[in-house]
Each structure stands twice: as structure tokens, then as C-alpha cells.
């Protein structure tokens, strides 16, 4: 058997870094939630995030990154609505964390939901994603990643 | 309990929906502008929710007094949030939604283990390493399956 050939994809590394940033962010926002309340903390985090992203826009202003996205194409109004589910997430997780599910159950079921969303989007080609029928071989990667995450979440929180 | 499970699952779907919408905006406006719109719309939505459903007064949110309670370190959380949404929006226009979700989750979990490394007992630490190994196996299969000839 030949060794599998891996094509190095910078976007996968970027995704891992994105996840790492998310973990640190959750840690900081958790501290903020303890000092105030979850909904306060999220409100502050969103306001600071809006200001910080203005800063980021200015930093990359003259770079290729911002220029290659031309605004010729008309942007539909719904594309601006990402913040709405974002805000609902805060409220809903506030409910489930305080139920029998606790933080661990909320996190684990949230991961399952994210993966189901990814499967559905790829399968149906939503949001401009190239249609890609569900391949059951995908379970070889989904199951270990979910299982590993369950183990980590439950050990960290028990 | 059934209700709570459904809500938690829906929450995960909403996380995916939020990322997908921002990813679409990023294709037209770039990842940093997508991040900006995500954050101000989120702040506005939360303001409405706070006004309608909580006893917190909206004007108090904007007072200097309430901002004084925000630990300086936590401000970093907001900055990281801006960066994270930009990164997520960017990758979604380059890799499939499932792959993006799996790799973001992997990065998040492994970093979580690294962050809590000093406060663990040996048993917990071993279990977490087992979790990390499972995740690495999953990522390995994800890369291998895609590249194997049909």
C-alpha cells in the first residue's frame, strides 16, 4: 500500500487556527460573563468585536485581500443577517447551560448540530457551496473527531 | 429534557447558519467587512433582546460605569472574536462546510486541552490526550478519504 499523499491545504491550517482563536475567545468571554452576566458579556463582546473589525478593515485596507472582493455584485440583504443567529446562540445556550444538560451537554450537542449543518449544506449545495453528496466514508472522520471532543469536554468539565 | 436537547441541537445548527451567512457576505465584501457586519447586527439584536426580555436597562449598557466592570483582559475576547469571524468567513469560500466545521472543532478542542494542561490530574490528562489522539485520527481520515482514488 502506497503512503497516502496529502495535499497541503493552507485553508485547513487556517481553520485549525480559527478553532484555536475560538477556544481562547471563549475562555476570555467566560471570565467576562462571570464578572457580569452571560448576556451582558456577549453584548460587550459584540460591541468590542465591531470596533475591532473596523480596526482590522483599516489595517488590511491597502492589501490585496480587501481589493479582490469587488462590490459589483449586489449583496442580498440576508447576507448581512449573520449577527441574528449569532445573538440567538447566546440566549439559547444560556437556557440549556442552566438545564440538566449543563455546559458539557450544551457544548457536545452544539458540536453535533454544527456537523449536521455542514453535512446538509454540502449535500444540498446551500450558500454557494459546491454540491457534494453525503459520503458515508465521511463517518471515519466525523466519529473519531466527535468522540475525541466528547472525551475532552467531559473530562475538562467534570 | 427532550426540549433542552432539541434546543441545544438547534443551537449548533444556528452556529453553522451564522457561519454560512457570514461566509456568503465575505464573498462579496471580504472577511473583515463580514466580521464587522456580523458584530454590529449581533450587538443590535442583543440590545433588542435585552430591552424586550430582561430587566437590564439598555441605557445602563452604554454607561461608562458598566464598562468599568469589564476586565481589561476580556476586551481581548472581543478582538479575538472579530478575528475569528473573519477567519471562518474566509475559509468557508474555500473549503466544504463539513470540512471547515470539523477542522475548526479540532483546533478548538486541542487548544482547550492545551489551555487547561496545568490544572489536570494525571488521569484526566491521559483521557484528554486520548481525546486529542482520536481527533488527530479523524483529521487523518478526513484528508486520506478525500485524496484516495475512487
PDB file of C-alpha atoms in Angstrom:
ATOM      1  CA  UNK A   1       0.000   0.000   0.000  1.00  0.00           C
ATOM      2  CA  UNK A   2       1.365   3.323  -1.007  1.00  0.00           C
ATOM      3  CA  UNK A   3       1.514   6.056   1.575  1.00  0.00           C
ATOM      4  CA  UNK A   4      -1.449   8.378   1.294  1.00  0.00           C
ATOM      5  CA  UNK A   5      -0.497  11.570  -0.435  1.00  0.00           C
ATOM      6  CA  UNK A   6      -1.606  14.657   1.418  1.00  0.00           C
ATOM      7  CA  UNK A   7      -2.135  17.797  -0.496  1.00  0.00           C
ATOM      8  CA  UNK A   8      -1.201  20.631   1.802  1.00  0.00           C
ATOM      9  CA  UNK A   9      -4.149  22.963   2.030  1.00  0.00           C
ATOM     10  CA  UNK A  10      -3.465  26.261   3.778  1.00  0.00           C
ATOM     11  CA  UNK A  11      -7.193  26.716   4.440  1.00  0.00           C
ATOM     12  CA  UNK A  12      -7.273  23.666   6.687  1.00  0.00           C
ATOM     13  CA  UNK A  13      -4.447  25.138   8.759  1.00  0.00           C
ATOM     14  CA  UNK A  14      -6.373  28.432   8.832  1.00  0.00           C
ATOM     15  CA  UNK A  15      -9.454  26.537  10.059  1.00  0.00           C
ATOM     16  CA  UNK A  16      -7.405  24.954  12.876  1.00  0.00           C
ATOM     17  CA  UNK A  17      -6.065  28.396  13.848  1.00  0.00           C
ATOM     18  CA  UNK A  18      -9.646  29.743  13.740  1.00  0.00           C
ATOM     19  CA  UNK A  19     -10.671  26.999  16.180  1.00  0.00           C
ATOM     20  CA  UNK A  20      -7.723  27.840  18.434  1.00  0.00           C
ATOM     21  CA  UNK A  21      -8.713  31.528  18.484  1.00  0.00           C
ATOM     22  CA  UNK A  22     -12.289  30.474  19.272  1.00  0.00           C
ATOM     23  CA  UNK A  23     -11.112  28.448  22.284  1.00  0.00           C
ATOM     24  CA  UNK A  24      -9.129  31.373  23.720  1.00  0.00           C
ATOM     25  CA  UNK A  25     -12.007  33.753  22.988  1.00  0.00           C
ATOM     26  CA  UNK A  26     -14.477  31.533  24.850  1.00  0.00           C
ATOM     27  CA  UNK A  27     -12.097  31.488  27.830  1.00  0.00           C
ATOM     28  CA  UNK A  28     -11.921  35.313  27.940  1.00  0.00           C
ATOM     29  CA  UNK A  29     -15.622  35.822  27.332  1.00  0.00           C
ATOM     30  CA  UNK A  30     -16.340  33.302  30.075  1.00  0.00           C
ATOM     31  CA  UNK A  31     -14.361  35.465  32.509  1.00  0.00           C
ATOM     32  CA  UNK A  32     -16.370  38.462  31.375  1.00  0.00           C
ATOM     33  CA  UNK A  33     -19.624  36.535  31.882  1.00  0.00           C
ATOM     34  CA  UNK A  34     -18.561  35.689  35.431  1.00  0.00           C
ATOM     35  CA  UNK A  35     -17.797  39.350  36.163  1.00  0.00           C
ATOM     36  CA  UNK A  36     -21.133  40.486  34.697  1.00  0.00           C
ATOM     37  CA  UNK A  37     -23.759  38.136  33.178  1.00  0.00           C
ATOM     38  CA  UNK A  38     -23.723  35.991  30.015  1.00  0.00           C
ATOM     39  CA  UNK A  39     -25.973  38.343  28.065  1.00  0.00           C
ATOM     40  CA  UNK A  40     -24.024  41.412  29.229  1.00  0.00           C
ATOM     41  CA  UNK A  41     -20.763  39.705  28.330  1.00  0.00           C
ATOM     42  CA  UNK A  42     -21.975  38.822  24.875  1.00  0.00           C
ATOM     43  CA  UNK A  43     -23.224  42.355  24.289  1.00  0.00           C
ATOM     44  CA  UNK A  44     -19.858  43.807  25.294  1.00  0.00           C
ATOM     45  CA  UNK A  45     -18.034  41.223  23.188  1.00  0.00           C
ATOM     46  CA  UNK A  46     -20.133  42.109  20.133  1.00  0.00           C
ATOM     47  CA  UNK A  47     -19.582  45.862  20.537  1.00  0.00           C
ATOM     48  CA  UNK A  48     -15.836  45.390  21.042  1.00  0.00           C
ATOM     49  CA  UNK A  49     -15.804  42.947  18.114  1.00  0.00           C
ATOM     50  CA  UNK A  50     -17.492  45.521  15.853  1.00  0.00           C
ATOM     51  CA  UNK A  51     -14.913  48.161  16.815  1.00  0.00           C
ATOM     52  CA  UNK A  52     -12.035  45.699  16.442  1.00  0.00           C
ATOM     53  CA  UNK A  53     -13.205  44.652  12.981  1.00  0.00           C
ATOM     54  CA  UNK A  54     -13.217  48.309  11.897  1.00  0.00           C
ATOM     55  CA  UNK A  55      -9.599  48.336  13.041  1.00  0.00           C
ATOM     56  CA  UNK A  56      -8.889  45.190  11.027  1.00  0.00           C
ATOM     57  CA  UNK A  57     -10.528  46.680   7.911  1.00  0.00           C
ATOM     58  CA  UNK A  58      -8.193  49.679   8.173  1.00  0.00           C
ATOM     59  CA  UNK A  59      -5.128  47.516   8.761  1.00  0.00           C
ATOM     60  CA  UNK A  60      -5.734  45.484   5.604  1.00  0.00           C
ATOM     61  CA  UNK A  61      -7.143  48.436   3.671  1.00  0.00           C
ATOM     62  CA  UNK A  62      -4.416  48.686   1.117  1.00  0.00           C
ATOM     63  CA  UNK A  63      -3.782  44.994   0.882  1.00  0.00           C
ATOM     64  CA  UNK A  64      -4.904  42.697  -1.904  1.00  0.00           C
ATOM     65  CA  UNK A  65      -7.209  40.865   0.495  1.00  0.00           C
ATOM     66  CA  UNK A  66      -9.751  43.667   0.560  1.00  0.00           C
ATOM     67  CA  UNK A  67      -9.468  44.693  -3.054  1.00  0.00           C
ATOM     68  CA  UNK A  68     -10.111  41.343  -4.664  1.00  0.00           C
ATOM     69  CA  UNK A  69     -13.646  41.307  -3.326  1.00  0.00           C
ATOM     70  CA  UNK A  70     -15.323  43.688  -5.708  1.00  0.00           C
ATOM     71  CA  UNK A  71     -18.690  45.069  -4.740  1.00  0.00           C
ATOM     72  CA  UNK A  72     -20.000  44.974  -8.314  1.00  0.00           C
ATOM     73  CA  UNK A  73     -22.169  42.004  -7.462  1.00  0.00           C
ATOM     74  CA  UNK A  74     -25.214  43.096  -5.498  1.00  0.00           C
ATOM     75  CA  UNK A  75     -25.178  41.723  -1.978  1.00  0.00           C
ATOM     76  CA  UNK A  76     -28.551  40.338  -0.876  1.00  0.00           C
ATOM     77  CA  UNK A  77     -29.891  41.786   2.364  1.00  0.00           C
ATOM     78  CA  UNK A  78     -29.976  38.406   4.110  1.00  0.00           C
ATOM     79  CA  UNK A  79     -26.196  38.151   3.790  1.00  0.00           C
ATOM     80  CA  UNK A  80     -25.963  40.880   6.458  1.00  0.00           C
ATOM     81  CA  UNK A  81     -28.081  38.927   8.938  1.00  0.00           C
ATOM     82  CA  UNK A  82     -25.367  36.635  10.379  1.00  0.00           C
ATOM     83  CA  UNK A  83     -25.445  38.542  13.657  1.00  0.00           C
ATOM     84  CA  UNK A  84     -29.060  37.496  14.317  1.00  0.00           C
ATOM     85  CA  UNK A  85     -28.439  33.750  14.728  1.00  0.00           C
ATOM     86  CA  UNK A  86     -25.221  34.803  16.467  1.00  0.00           C
ATOM     87  CA  UNK A  87     -27.210  36.647  19.134  1.00  0.00           C
ATOM     88  CA  UNK A  88     -29.772  33.833  19.455  1.00  0.00           C
ATOM     89  CA  UNK A  89     -26.955  31.362  20.155  1.00  0.00           C
ATOM     90  CA  UNK A  90     -26.069  33.338  23.283  1.00  0.00           C
ATOM     91  CA  UNK A  91     -29.644  33.305  24.548  1.00  0.00           C
ATOM     92  CA  UNK A  92     -30.334  29.625  23.749  1.00  0.00           C
ATOM     93  CA  UNK A  93     -27.081  28.409  25.270  1.00  0.00           C
ATOM     94  CA  UNK A  94     -27.922  30.455  28.356  1.00  0.00           C
ATOM     95  CA  UNK A  95     -31.106  28.359  28.650  1.00  0.00           C
ATOM     96  CA  UNK A  96     -29.549  24.941  28.059  1.00  0.00           C
ATOM     97  CA  UNK A  97     -26.460  25.531  30.239  1.00  0.00           C
ATOM     98  CA  UNK A  98     -28.808  26.129  33.179  1.00  0.00           C
ATOM     99  CA  UNK A  99     -30.807  22.964  32.452  1.00  0.00           C
ATOM    100  CA  UNK A 100     -29.868  19.356  33.273  1.00  0.00           C
ATOM    101  CA  UNK A 101     -27.675  19.367  30.168  1.00  0.00           C
ATOM    102  CA  UNK A 102     -25.216  21.747  31.778  1.00  0.00           C
ATOM    103  CA  UNK A 103     -22.271  23.239  29.956  1.00  0.00           C
ATOM    104  CA  UNK A 104     -20.878  19.902  28.742  1.00  0.00           C
ATOM    105  CA  UNK A 105     -24.163  18.695  27.243  1.00  0.00           C
ATOM    106  CA  UNK A 106     -24.728  22.071  25.605  1.00  0.00           C
ATOM    107  CA  UNK A 107     -21.274  22.018  24.028  1.00  0.00           C
ATOM    108  CA  UNK A 108     -21.473  18.416  22.838  1.00  0.00           C
ATOM    109  CA  UNK A 109     -24.938  18.765  21.274  1.00  0.00           C
ATOM    110  CA  UNK A 110     -23.782  22.045  19.741  1.00  0.00           C
ATOM    111  CA  UNK A 111     -20.932  20.207  18.007  1.00  0.00           C
ATOM    112  CA  UNK A 112     -23.373  17.584  16.687  1.00  0.00           C
ATOM    113  CA  UNK A 113     -25.585  20.396  15.349  1.00  0.00           C
ATOM    114  CA  UNK A 114     -22.621  22.076  13.631  1.00  0.00           C
ATOM    115  CA  UNK A 115     -21.622  18.841  11.918  1.00  0.00           C
ATOM    116  CA  UNK A 116     -25.205  18.123  10.792  1.00  0.00           C
ATOM    117  CA  UNK A 117     -25.339  21.659   9.390  1.00  0.00           C
ATOM    118  CA  UNK A 118     -22.108  21.061   7.464  1.00  0.00           C
ATOM    119  CA  UNK A 119     -23.417  17.771   6.052  1.00  0.00           C
ATOM    120  CA  UNK A 120     -26.706  19.344   4.938  1.00  0.00           C
ATOM    121  CA  UNK A 121     -25.010  22.397   3.372  1.00  0.00           C
ATOM    122  CA  UNK A 122     -22.581  20.255   1.393  1.00  0.00           C
ATOM    123  CA  UNK A 123     -25.275  17.766   0.361  1.00  0.00           C
ATOM    124  CA  UNK A 124     -27.753  20.393  -0.850  1.00  0.00           C
ATOM    125  CA  UNK A 125     -25.213  22.944  -2.030  1.00  0.00           C
ATOM    126  CA  UNK A 126     -26.511  25.743   0.177  1.00  0.00           C
ATOM    127  CA  UNK A 127     -24.790  29.130   0.464  1.00  0.00           C
ATOM    128  CA  UNK A 128     -22.911  28.850  -2.793  1.00  0.00           C
ATOM    129  CA  UNK A 129     -21.139  25.677  -1.751  1.00  0.00           C
ATOM    130  CA  UNK A 130     -20.476  23.137  -4.470  1.00  0.00           C
ATOM    131  CA  UNK A 131     -22.996  20.273  -4.115  1.00  0.00           C
ATOM    132  CA  UNK A 132     -21.369  17.219  -2.670  1.00  0.00           C
ATOM    133  CA  UNK A 133     -23.496  14.173  -1.857  1.00  0.00           C
ATOM    134  CA  UNK A 134     -23.065  12.711   1.630  1.00  0.00           C
ATOM    135  CA  UNK A 135     -20.345  10.096   1.536  1.00  0.00           C
ATOM    136  CA  UNK A 136     -20.694   7.561   4.335  1.00  0.00           C
ATOM    137  CA  UNK A 137     -16.935   7.191   4.428  1.00  0.00           C
ATOM    138  CA  UNK A 138     -17.060  10.635   5.999  1.00  0.00           C
ATOM    139  CA  UNK A 139     -18.088   8.867   9.228  1.00  0.00           C
ATOM    140  CA  UNK A 140     -14.465   7.683   9.548  1.00  0.00           C
ATOM    141  CA  UNK A 141     -13.522  11.270  10.254  1.00  0.00           C
ATOM    142  CA  UNK A 142     -16.717  12.545  11.917  1.00  0.00           C
ATOM    143  CA  UNK A 143     -16.985   9.777  14.530  1.00  0.00           C
ATOM    144  CA  UNK A 144     -13.415   9.980  15.918  1.00  0.00           C
ATOM    145  CA  UNK A 145     -13.470  13.803  15.993  1.00  0.00           C
ATOM    146  CA  UNK A 146     -16.837  13.860  17.814  1.00  0.00           C
ATOM    147  CA  UNK A 147     -15.796  11.064  20.176  1.00  0.00           C
ATOM    148  CA  UNK A 148     -12.499  12.783  20.962  1.00  0.00           C
ATOM    149  CA  UNK A 149     -14.356  16.051  21.583  1.00  0.00           C
ATOM    150  CA  UNK A 150     -16.841  14.314  23.933  1.00  0.00           C
ATOM    151  CA  UNK A 151     -13.989  12.827  25.955  1.00  0.00           C
ATOM    152  CA  UNK A 152     -12.207  16.198  26.172  1.00  0.00           C
ATOM    153  CA  UNK A 153     -15.324  18.182  27.076  1.00  0.00           C
ATOM    154  CA  UNK A 154     -16.497  15.750  29.757  1.00  0.00           C
ATOM    155  CA  UNK A 155     -13.044  15.410  31.330  1.00  0.00           C
ATOM    156  CA  UNK A 156     -12.481  19.153  31.344  1.00  0.00           C
ATOM    157  CA  UNK A 157     -15.829  19.894  32.916  1.00  0.00           C
ATOM    158  CA  UNK A 158     -16.253  17.029  35.372  1.00  0.00           C
TER     159      UNK A 158
ATOM    160  CA  UNK B   1     -35.041  17.154  28.890  1.00  0.00           C
ATOM    161  CA  UNK B   2     -36.125  16.345  25.325  1.00  0.00           C
ATOM    162  CA  UNK B   3     -36.843  20.005  24.804  1.00  0.00           C
ATOM    163  CA  UNK B   4     -33.465  21.031  26.120  1.00  0.00           C
ATOM    164  CA  UNK B   5     -31.732  18.513  23.850  1.00  0.00           C
ATOM    165  CA  UNK B   6     -33.613  19.929  20.867  1.00  0.00           C
ATOM    166  CA  UNK B   7     -32.703  23.497  21.813  1.00  0.00           C
ATOM    167  CA  UNK B   8     -29.028  22.574  22.204  1.00  0.00           C
ATOM    168  CA  UNK B   9     -29.042  20.834  18.812  1.00  0.00           C
ATOM    169  CA  UNK B  10     -30.791  23.800  17.177  1.00  0.00           C
ATOM    170  CA  UNK B  11     -28.125  25.979  18.759  1.00  0.00           C
ATOM    171  CA  UNK B  12     -25.464  24.004  16.903  1.00  0.00           C
ATOM    172  CA  UNK B  13     -27.401  24.415  13.640  1.00  0.00           C
ATOM    173  CA  UNK B  14     -27.609  28.169  14.316  1.00  0.00           C
ATOM    174  CA  UNK B  15     -23.837  28.306  14.829  1.00  0.00           C
ATOM    175  CA  UNK B  16     -23.484  26.718  11.380  1.00  0.00           C
ATOM    176  CA  UNK B  17     -26.109  29.045   9.866  1.00  0.00           C
ATOM    177  CA  UNK B  18     -24.357  32.094  11.315  1.00  0.00           C
ATOM    178  CA  UNK B  19     -21.021  30.995   9.812  1.00  0.00           C
ATOM    179  CA  UNK B  20     -22.589  30.219   6.419  1.00  0.00           C
ATOM    180  CA  UNK B  21     -24.320  33.609   6.184  1.00  0.00           C
ATOM    181  CA  UNK B  22     -21.098  35.403   7.111  1.00  0.00           C
ATOM    182  CA  UNK B  23     -19.231  33.265   4.585  1.00  0.00           C
ATOM    183  CA  UNK B  24     -21.630  34.410   1.839  1.00  0.00           C
ATOM    184  CA  UNK B  25     -21.172  38.051   2.798  1.00  0.00           C
ATOM    185  CA  UNK B  26     -17.420  37.561   2.804  1.00  0.00           C
ATOM    186  CA  UNK B  27     -17.502  36.517  -0.859  1.00  0.00           C
ATOM    187  CA  UNK B  28     -18.814  39.962  -1.825  1.00  0.00           C
ATOM    188  CA  UNK B  29     -17.414  42.184   0.886  1.00  0.00           C
ATOM    189  CA  UNK B  30     -14.332  40.415   2.163  1.00  0.00           C
ATOM    190  CA  UNK B  31     -13.889  38.613   5.507  1.00  0.00           C
ATOM    191  CA  UNK B  32     -13.195  41.681   7.638  1.00  0.00           C
ATOM    192  CA  UNK B  33     -16.276  43.566   6.484  1.00  0.00           C
ATOM    193  CA  UNK B  34     -18.289  40.368   7.017  1.00  0.00           C
ATOM    194  CA  UNK B  35     -16.957  40.271  10.566  1.00  0.00           C
ATOM    195  CA  UNK B  36     -17.911  43.927  11.115  1.00  0.00           C
ATOM    196  CA  UNK B  37     -21.493  43.411   9.918  1.00  0.00           C
ATOM    197  CA  UNK B  38     -21.840  40.236  11.975  1.00  0.00           C
ATOM    198  CA  UNK B  39     -20.798  42.066  15.131  1.00  0.00           C
ATOM    199  CA  UNK B  40     -22.884  45.216  14.832  1.00  0.00           C
ATOM    200  CA  UNK B  41     -26.003  43.273  13.788  1.00  0.00           C
ATOM    201  CA  UNK B  42     -25.370  40.894  16.707  1.00  0.00           C
ATOM    202  CA  UNK B  43     -24.994  43.804  19.137  1.00  0.00           C
ATOM    203  CA  UNK B  44     -28.188  45.418  17.810  1.00  0.00           C
ATOM    204  CA  UNK B  45     -30.121  42.120  18.079  1.00  0.00           C
ATOM    205  CA  UNK B  46     -28.884  41.601  21.634  1.00  0.00           C
ATOM    206  CA  UNK B  47     -29.900  45.161  22.521  1.00  0.00           C
ATOM    207  CA  UNK B  48     -33.464  44.393  21.346  1.00  0.00           C
ATOM    208  CA  UNK B  49     -33.485  41.075  23.251  1.00  0.00           C
ATOM    209  CA  UNK B  50     -32.216  42.801  26.407  1.00  0.00           C
ATOM    210  CA  UNK B  51     -34.857  45.533  26.039  1.00  0.00           C
ATOM    211  CA  UNK B  52     -37.763  43.113  25.481  1.00  0.00           C
ATOM    212  CA  UNK B  53     -36.909  40.161  27.700  1.00  0.00           C
ATOM    213  CA  UNK B  54     -34.669  41.226  30.575  1.00  0.00           C
ATOM    214  CA  UNK B  55     -34.746  43.679  33.438  1.00  0.00           C
ATOM    215  CA  UNK B  56     -31.391  45.155  32.399  1.00  0.00           C
ATOM    216  CA  UNK B  57     -31.839  48.761  31.320  1.00  0.00           C
ATOM    217  CA  UNK B  58     -30.458  49.412  27.848  1.00  0.00           C
ATOM    218  CA  UNK B  59     -29.092  52.825  28.782  1.00  0.00           C
ATOM    219  CA  UNK B  60     -27.007  51.208  31.526  1.00  0.00           C
ATOM    220  CA  UNK B  61     -25.208  49.162  28.844  1.00  0.00           C
ATOM    221  CA  UNK B  62     -23.821  52.321  27.314  1.00  0.00           C
ATOM    222  CA  UNK B  63     -22.836  53.978  30.613  1.00  0.00           C
ATOM    223  CA  UNK B  64     -19.143  54.333  31.445  1.00  0.00           C
ATOM    224  CA  UNK B  65     -19.945  52.844  34.821  1.00  0.00           C
ATOM    225  CA  UNK B  66     -20.927  49.480  33.378  1.00  0.00           C
ATOM    226  CA  UNK B  67     -17.860  49.377  31.139  1.00  0.00           C
ATOM    227  CA  UNK B  68     -15.670  49.827  34.210  1.00  0.00           C
ATOM    228  CA  UNK B  69     -16.727  46.358  35.328  1.00  0.00           C
ATOM    229  CA  UNK B  70     -15.356  44.836  32.141  1.00  0.00           C
ATOM    230  CA  UNK B  71     -11.977  43.269  32.989  1.00  0.00           C
ATOM    231  CA  UNK B  72      -9.307  44.632  30.660  1.00  0.00           C
ATOM    232  CA  UNK B  73      -8.271  41.118  29.653  1.00  0.00           C
ATOM    233  CA  UNK B  74     -11.809  40.373  28.493  1.00  0.00           C
ATOM    234  CA  UNK B  75     -11.579  43.121  25.927  1.00  0.00           C
ATOM    235  CA  UNK B  76      -9.185  40.772  24.172  1.00  0.00           C
ATOM    236  CA  UNK B  77     -12.115  38.366  23.787  1.00  0.00           C
ATOM    237  CA  UNK B  78     -13.933  40.849  21.563  1.00  0.00           C
ATOM    238  CA  UNK B  79     -10.846  41.420  19.437  1.00  0.00           C
ATOM    239  CA  UNK B  80     -10.305  37.675  19.044  1.00  0.00           C
ATOM    240  CA  UNK B  81     -13.994  37.393  18.123  1.00  0.00           C
ATOM    241  CA  UNK B  82     -13.523  39.867  15.271  1.00  0.00           C
ATOM    242  CA  UNK B  83     -10.569  37.868  14.001  1.00  0.00           C
ATOM    243  CA  UNK B  84     -12.313  34.513  14.420  1.00  0.00           C
ATOM    244  CA  UNK B  85     -15.409  35.523  12.420  1.00  0.00           C
ATOM    245  CA  UNK B  86     -13.179  36.894   9.654  1.00  0.00           C
ATOM    246  CA  UNK B  87     -11.170  33.654   9.501  1.00  0.00           C
ATOM    247  CA  UNK B  88     -14.293  31.477   9.487  1.00  0.00           C
ATOM    248  CA  UNK B  89     -15.942  33.558   6.768  1.00  0.00           C
ATOM    249  CA  UNK B  90     -12.796  33.373   4.666  1.00  0.00           C
ATOM    250  CA  UNK B  91     -12.304  29.594   4.824  1.00  0.00           C
ATOM    251  CA  UNK B  92     -15.945  28.857   4.011  1.00  0.00           C
ATOM    252  CA  UNK B  93     -15.452  30.181   0.496  1.00  0.00           C
ATOM    253  CA  UNK B  94     -12.505  27.819   0.012  1.00  0.00           C
ATOM    254  CA  UNK B  95     -13.380  24.504   1.682  1.00  0.00           C
ATOM    255  CA  UNK B  96     -16.560  22.490   2.159  1.00  0.00           C
ATOM    256  CA  UNK B  97     -18.834  23.322   5.100  1.00  0.00           C
ATOM    257  CA  UNK B  98     -18.352  19.954   6.832  1.00  0.00           C
ATOM    258  CA  UNK B  99     -14.572  20.030   6.465  1.00  0.00           C
ATOM    259  CA  UNK B 100     -14.477  23.588   7.809  1.00  0.00           C
ATOM    260  CA  UNK B 101     -16.644  22.616  10.800  1.00  0.00           C
ATOM    261  CA  UNK B 102     -14.515  19.545  11.570  1.00  0.00           C
ATOM    262  CA  UNK B 103     -11.196  21.404  11.430  1.00  0.00           C
ATOM    263  CA  UNK B 104     -12.435  24.370  13.447  1.00  0.00           C
ATOM    264  CA  UNK B 105     -13.783  21.974  16.102  1.00  0.00           C
ATOM    265  CA  UNK B 106     -10.454  20.101  16.118  1.00  0.00           C
ATOM    266  CA  UNK B 107      -8.443  23.300  16.574  1.00  0.00           C
ATOM    267  CA  UNK B 108     -10.811  24.435  19.312  1.00  0.00           C
ATOM    268  CA  UNK B 109     -10.680  21.147  21.247  1.00  0.00           C
ATOM    269  CA  UNK B 110      -6.913  20.704  21.050  1.00  0.00           C
ATOM    270  CA  UNK B 111      -6.355  24.307  22.165  1.00  0.00           C
ATOM    271  CA  UNK B 112      -8.813  23.768  25.009  1.00  0.00           C
ATOM    272  CA  UNK B 113      -6.673  20.870  26.229  1.00  0.00           C
ATOM    273  CA  UNK B 114      -3.501  22.971  25.993  1.00  0.00           C
ATOM    274  CA  UNK B 115      -5.127  25.812  27.940  1.00  0.00           C
ATOM    275  CA  UNK B 116      -6.090  23.566  30.858  1.00  0.00           C
ATOM    276  CA  UNK B 117      -2.943  21.448  30.917  1.00  0.00           C
ATOM    277  CA  UNK B 118      -1.605  22.762  34.237  1.00  0.00           C
ATOM    278  CA  UNK B 119      -4.750  22.167  36.265  1.00  0.00           C
ATOM    279  CA  UNK B 120      -5.230  18.473  35.440  1.00  0.00           C
ATOM    280  CA  UNK B 121      -4.826  15.262  37.396  1.00  0.00           C
ATOM    281  CA  UNK B 122      -2.824  12.514  35.644  1.00  0.00           C
ATOM    282  CA  UNK B 123      -5.983  10.510  34.859  1.00  0.00           C
ATOM    283  CA  UNK B 124      -7.795  13.483  33.372  1.00  0.00           C
ATOM    284  CA  UNK B 125      -4.700  14.430  31.449  1.00  0.00           C
ATOM    285  CA  UNK B 126      -4.413  10.927  29.951  1.00  0.00           C
ATOM    286  CA  UNK B 127      -8.077  10.943  28.969  1.00  0.00           C
ATOM    287  CA  UNK B 128      -7.636  14.285  27.261  1.00  0.00           C
ATOM    288  CA  UNK B 129      -4.595  13.063  25.378  1.00  0.00           C
ATOM    289  CA  UNK B 130      -6.724  10.092  24.257  1.00  0.00           C
ATOM    290  CA  UNK B 131      -9.315  12.613  23.042  1.00  0.00           C
ATOM    291  CA  UNK B 132      -6.668  14.544  21.124  1.00  0.00           C
ATOM    292  CA  UNK B 133      -5.390  11.320  19.512  1.00  0.00           C
ATOM    293  CA  UNK B 134      -8.952  10.445  18.410  1.00  0.00           C
ATOM    294  CA  UNK B 135      -9.301  13.898  16.856  1.00  0.00           C
ATOM    295  CA  UNK B 136      -5.989  13.545  15.024  1.00  0.00           C
ATOM    296  CA  UNK B 137      -7.129  10.139  13.703  1.00  0.00           C
ATOM    297  CA  UNK B 138     -10.338  11.779  12.479  1.00  0.00           C
ATOM    298  CA  UNK B 139      -8.435  14.562  10.712  1.00  0.00           C
ATOM    299  CA  UNK B 140      -6.112  11.961   9.161  1.00  0.00           C
ATOM    300  CA  UNK B 141      -9.070  10.029   7.701  1.00  0.00           C
ATOM    301  CA  UNK B 142     -10.631  13.254   6.505  1.00  0.00           C
ATOM    302  CA  UNK B 143      -7.532  14.052   4.443  1.00  0.00           C
ATOM    303  CA  UNK B 144      -6.965  10.464   3.335  1.00  0.00           C
ATOM    304  CA  UNK B 145     -10.507   9.777   2.098  1.00  0.00           C
ATOM    305  CA  UNK B 146     -10.624  12.911   0.036  1.00  0.00           C
ATOM    306  CA  UNK B 147      -7.376  12.116  -1.726  1.00  0.00           C
ATOM    307  CA  UNK B 148      -7.862   8.404  -2.289  1.00  0.00           C
ATOM    308  CA  UNK B 149      -8.686   7.429  -5.873  1.00  0.00           C
ATOM    309  CA  UNK B 150     -12.297   6.402  -6.426  1.00  0.00           C
TER     310      UNK B 150
END
